[in-house]
Short mmCIF file of C-alpha atoms in Angstrom, two decimals:
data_model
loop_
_atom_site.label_atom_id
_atom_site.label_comp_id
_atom_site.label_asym_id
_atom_site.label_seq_id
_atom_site.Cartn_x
_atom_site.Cartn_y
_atom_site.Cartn_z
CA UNK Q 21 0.00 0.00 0.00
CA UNK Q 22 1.30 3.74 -1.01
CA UNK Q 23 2.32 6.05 1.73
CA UNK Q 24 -0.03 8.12 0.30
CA UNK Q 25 -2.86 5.95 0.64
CA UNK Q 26 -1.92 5.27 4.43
CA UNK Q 27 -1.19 9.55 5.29
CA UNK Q 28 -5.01 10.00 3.41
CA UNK Q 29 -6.75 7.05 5.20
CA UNK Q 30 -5.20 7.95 8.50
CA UNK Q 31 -6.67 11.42 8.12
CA UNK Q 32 -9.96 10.49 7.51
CA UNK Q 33 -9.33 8.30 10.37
CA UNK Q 34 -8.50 11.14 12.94
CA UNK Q 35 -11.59 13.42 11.39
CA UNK Q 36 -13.94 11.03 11.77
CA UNK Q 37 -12.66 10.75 15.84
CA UNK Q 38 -12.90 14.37 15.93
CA UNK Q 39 -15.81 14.44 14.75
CA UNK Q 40 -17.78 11.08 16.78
CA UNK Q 41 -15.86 13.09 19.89
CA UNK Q 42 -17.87 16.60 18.88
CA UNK Q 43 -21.09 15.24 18.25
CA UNK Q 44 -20.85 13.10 21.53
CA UNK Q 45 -20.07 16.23 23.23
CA UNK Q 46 -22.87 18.36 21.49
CA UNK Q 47 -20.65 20.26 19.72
CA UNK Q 48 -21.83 20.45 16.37
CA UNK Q 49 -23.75 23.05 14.48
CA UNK Q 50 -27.25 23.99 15.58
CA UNK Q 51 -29.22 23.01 12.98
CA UNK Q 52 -26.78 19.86 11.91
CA UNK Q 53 -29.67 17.47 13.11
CA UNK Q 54 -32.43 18.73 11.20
CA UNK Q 55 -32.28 15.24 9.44
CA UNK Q 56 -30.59 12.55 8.55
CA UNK Q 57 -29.03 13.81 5.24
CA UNK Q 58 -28.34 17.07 6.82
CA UNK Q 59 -26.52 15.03 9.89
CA UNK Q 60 -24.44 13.00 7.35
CA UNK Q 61 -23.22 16.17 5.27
CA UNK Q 62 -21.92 17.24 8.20
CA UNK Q 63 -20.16 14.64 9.56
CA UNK Q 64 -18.22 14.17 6.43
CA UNK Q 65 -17.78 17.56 5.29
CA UNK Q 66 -13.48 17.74 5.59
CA UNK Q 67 -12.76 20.77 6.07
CA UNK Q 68 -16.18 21.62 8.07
CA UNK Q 69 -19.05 23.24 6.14
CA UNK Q 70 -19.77 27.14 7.73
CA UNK Q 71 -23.00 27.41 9.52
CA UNK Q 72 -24.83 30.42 10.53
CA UNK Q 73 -27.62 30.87 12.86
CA UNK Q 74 -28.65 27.26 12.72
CA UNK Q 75 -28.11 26.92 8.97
CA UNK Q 76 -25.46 26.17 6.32
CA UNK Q 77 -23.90 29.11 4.48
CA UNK Q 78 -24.09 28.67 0.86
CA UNK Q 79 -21.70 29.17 -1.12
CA UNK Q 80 -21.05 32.87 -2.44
CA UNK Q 81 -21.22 33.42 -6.64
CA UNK Q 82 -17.55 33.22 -6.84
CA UNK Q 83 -16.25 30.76 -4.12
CA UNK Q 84 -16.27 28.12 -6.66
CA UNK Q 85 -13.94 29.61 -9.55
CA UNK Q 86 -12.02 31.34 -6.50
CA UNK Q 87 -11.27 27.74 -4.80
CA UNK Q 88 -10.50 26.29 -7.87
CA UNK Q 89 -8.06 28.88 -8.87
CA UNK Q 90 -6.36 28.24 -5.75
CA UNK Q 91 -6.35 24.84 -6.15
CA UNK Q 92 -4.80 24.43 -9.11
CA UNK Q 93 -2.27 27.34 -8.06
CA UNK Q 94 -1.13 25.03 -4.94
CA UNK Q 95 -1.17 21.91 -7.11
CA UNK Q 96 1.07 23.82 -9.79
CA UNK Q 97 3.65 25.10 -6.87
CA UNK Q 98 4.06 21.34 -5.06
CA UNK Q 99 5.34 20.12 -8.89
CA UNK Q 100 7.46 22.97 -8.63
CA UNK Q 101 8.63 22.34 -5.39
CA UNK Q 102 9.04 18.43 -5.60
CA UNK Q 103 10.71 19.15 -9.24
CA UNK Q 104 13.45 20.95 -7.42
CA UNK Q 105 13.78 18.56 -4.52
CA UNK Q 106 13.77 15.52 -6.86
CA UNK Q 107 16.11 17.55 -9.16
CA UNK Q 108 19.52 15.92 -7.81
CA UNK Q 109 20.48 19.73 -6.87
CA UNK Q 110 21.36 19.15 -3.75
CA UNK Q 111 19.12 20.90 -1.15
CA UNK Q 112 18.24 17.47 0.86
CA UNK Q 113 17.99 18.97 4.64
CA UNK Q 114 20.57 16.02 5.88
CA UNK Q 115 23.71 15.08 4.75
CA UNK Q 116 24.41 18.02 2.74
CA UNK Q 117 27.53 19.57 2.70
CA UNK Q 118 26.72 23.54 3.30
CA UNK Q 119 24.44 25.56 5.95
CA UNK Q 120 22.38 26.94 2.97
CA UNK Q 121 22.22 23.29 1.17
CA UNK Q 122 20.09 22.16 4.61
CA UNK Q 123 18.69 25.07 4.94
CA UNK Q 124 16.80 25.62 1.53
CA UNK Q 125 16.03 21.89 1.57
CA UNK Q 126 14.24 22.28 4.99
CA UNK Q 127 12.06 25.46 3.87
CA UNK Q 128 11.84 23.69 0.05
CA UNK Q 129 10.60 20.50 2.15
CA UNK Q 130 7.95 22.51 5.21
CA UNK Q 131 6.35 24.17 1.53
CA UNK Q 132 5.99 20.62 0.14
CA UNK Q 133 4.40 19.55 3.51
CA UNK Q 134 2.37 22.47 3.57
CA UNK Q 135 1.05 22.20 -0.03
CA UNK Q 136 0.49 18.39 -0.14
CA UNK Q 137 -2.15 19.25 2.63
CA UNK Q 138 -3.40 22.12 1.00
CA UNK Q 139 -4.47 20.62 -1.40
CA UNK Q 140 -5.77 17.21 0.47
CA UNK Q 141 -8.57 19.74 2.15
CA UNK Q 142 -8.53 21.75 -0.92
CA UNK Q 143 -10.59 18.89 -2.73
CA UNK Q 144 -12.72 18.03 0.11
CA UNK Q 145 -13.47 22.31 -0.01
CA UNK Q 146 -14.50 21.70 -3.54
CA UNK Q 147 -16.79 19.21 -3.45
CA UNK Q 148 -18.80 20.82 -0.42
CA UNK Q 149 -18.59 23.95 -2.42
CA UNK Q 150 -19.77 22.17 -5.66
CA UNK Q 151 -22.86 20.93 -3.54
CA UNK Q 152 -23.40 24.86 -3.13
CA UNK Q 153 -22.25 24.85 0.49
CA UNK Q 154 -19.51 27.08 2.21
CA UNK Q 155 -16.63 25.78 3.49
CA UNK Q 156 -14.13 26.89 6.10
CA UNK Q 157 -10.87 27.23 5.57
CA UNK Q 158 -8.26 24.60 6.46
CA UNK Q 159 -5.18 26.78 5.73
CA UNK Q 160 -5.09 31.12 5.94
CA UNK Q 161 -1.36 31.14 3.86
CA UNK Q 162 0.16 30.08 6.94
CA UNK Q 163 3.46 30.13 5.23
CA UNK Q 164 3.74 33.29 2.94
CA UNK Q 165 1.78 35.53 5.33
CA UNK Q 166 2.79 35.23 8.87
CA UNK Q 167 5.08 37.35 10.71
CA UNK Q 168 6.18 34.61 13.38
CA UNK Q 169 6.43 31.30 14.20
CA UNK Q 170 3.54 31.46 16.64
CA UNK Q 171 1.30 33.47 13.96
CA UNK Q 172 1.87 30.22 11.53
CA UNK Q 173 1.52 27.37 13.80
CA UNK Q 174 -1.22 28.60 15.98
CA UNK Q 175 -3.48 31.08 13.93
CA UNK Q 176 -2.74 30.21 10.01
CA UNK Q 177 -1.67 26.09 10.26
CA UNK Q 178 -4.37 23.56 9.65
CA UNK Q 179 -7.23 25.60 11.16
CA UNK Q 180 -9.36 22.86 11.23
CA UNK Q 181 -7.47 20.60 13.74
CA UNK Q 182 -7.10 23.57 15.60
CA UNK Q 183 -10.68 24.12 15.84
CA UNK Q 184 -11.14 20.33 17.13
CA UNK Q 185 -8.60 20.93 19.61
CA UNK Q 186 -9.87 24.39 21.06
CA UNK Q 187 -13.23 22.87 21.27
CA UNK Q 188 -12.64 19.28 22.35
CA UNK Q 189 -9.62 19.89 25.18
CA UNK Q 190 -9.25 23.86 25.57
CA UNK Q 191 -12.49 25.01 26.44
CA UNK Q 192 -13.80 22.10 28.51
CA UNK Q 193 -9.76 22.15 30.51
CA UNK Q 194 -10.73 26.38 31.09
CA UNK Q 195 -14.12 25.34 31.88
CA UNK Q 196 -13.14 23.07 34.56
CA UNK Q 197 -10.92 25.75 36.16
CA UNK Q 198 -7.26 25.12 34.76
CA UNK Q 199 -5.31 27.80 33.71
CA UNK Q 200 -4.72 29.01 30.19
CA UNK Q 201 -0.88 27.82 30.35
CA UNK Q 202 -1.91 24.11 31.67
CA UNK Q 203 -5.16 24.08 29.47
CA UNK Q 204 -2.30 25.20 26.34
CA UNK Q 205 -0.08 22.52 27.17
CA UNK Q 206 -2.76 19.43 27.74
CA UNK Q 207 -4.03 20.52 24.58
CA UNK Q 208 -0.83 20.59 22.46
CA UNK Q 209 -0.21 17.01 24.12
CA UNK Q 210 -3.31 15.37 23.57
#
């Protein structure tokens, strides 16, 4: 079996605990239970559809040409990027010989990671957005947009595990009286 096929499999894996753990816990949508269909849409909508006042958000006029533009944009830069790291030219983070060799290879490398997932939650995006349904971003350009580490990894990077996370260990660790630096570090550990 492809790596691939084990990295895609294991992420619908940890969604769908995410998600059994949310609904358990009466965290999804108001609304979400209106009926069956409406139940199942959102339980496999990756990343989450947007919901408003008990209701889906459909999808504006141009989210469609807009998510496919940036779809094929991030599928366009990963063959870029792997091009250049399959290339031979020697920017492999280990075992090269100079500081920039390891360097470039490491930032050439986090892109790759960041684009591969990109564009995993970019197709699950389109098709709830082809079903005329809004979806929330999984990414904000956590790479060519933040200003710091801690802008990337905890307000730009994979926004929808983060919003698992905040609602599934966060809140209910603040709601049962722990402080925000023990709440923060059970929920980066769990």
């Amino acid at each position: 079996v492809a790596p691939v096929t084990l990295f895609v499999v294991a992420s619908l894996g940890m969604t769908g605990f995410f998600k059994t753990l949310q609904a358990a816990c009466g965290l999804f949508p108001k609304g979400s239970d209106a009926n069956l269909a409406t139940y199942v849409q959102c339980f496999l909508a990756m990343p989450p559809q947007r919901w408003s006042k008990g209701k889906v958000v459909r999808a504006a006029p141009g989210e469609m040409i807009e998510d496919v533009t940036a779809f094929l944009t991030q599928f366009a830069m990963l063959g870029a990027v792997l091009s250049l790291l399959l290339s031979g030219a020697g920017v492999f983070p280990f075992g090269s010989s100079t500081h920039a060799a390891r360097l470039s290879g490491t930032i050439l490398h986090t892109w790759a990671l960041y684009l591969f997932l990109a564009i995993l939650t970019g197709f699950g995006g389109l098709v709830t957005v082809a079903g005329g349904i809004s979806a929330e971003e999984a990414f904000n350009e956590p790479l060519s947009s933040s200003r710091s580490f801690k802008e990337t990894w905890g307000e730009r990077w994979n926004l929808v595990v983060h919003g698992f996370l905040k609602s599934l260990v966060y809140k209910p660790a603040r709601a049962a009286g722990l402080p925000a630096l023990v709440a923060t570090v059970l929920t980066f550990v769990s």
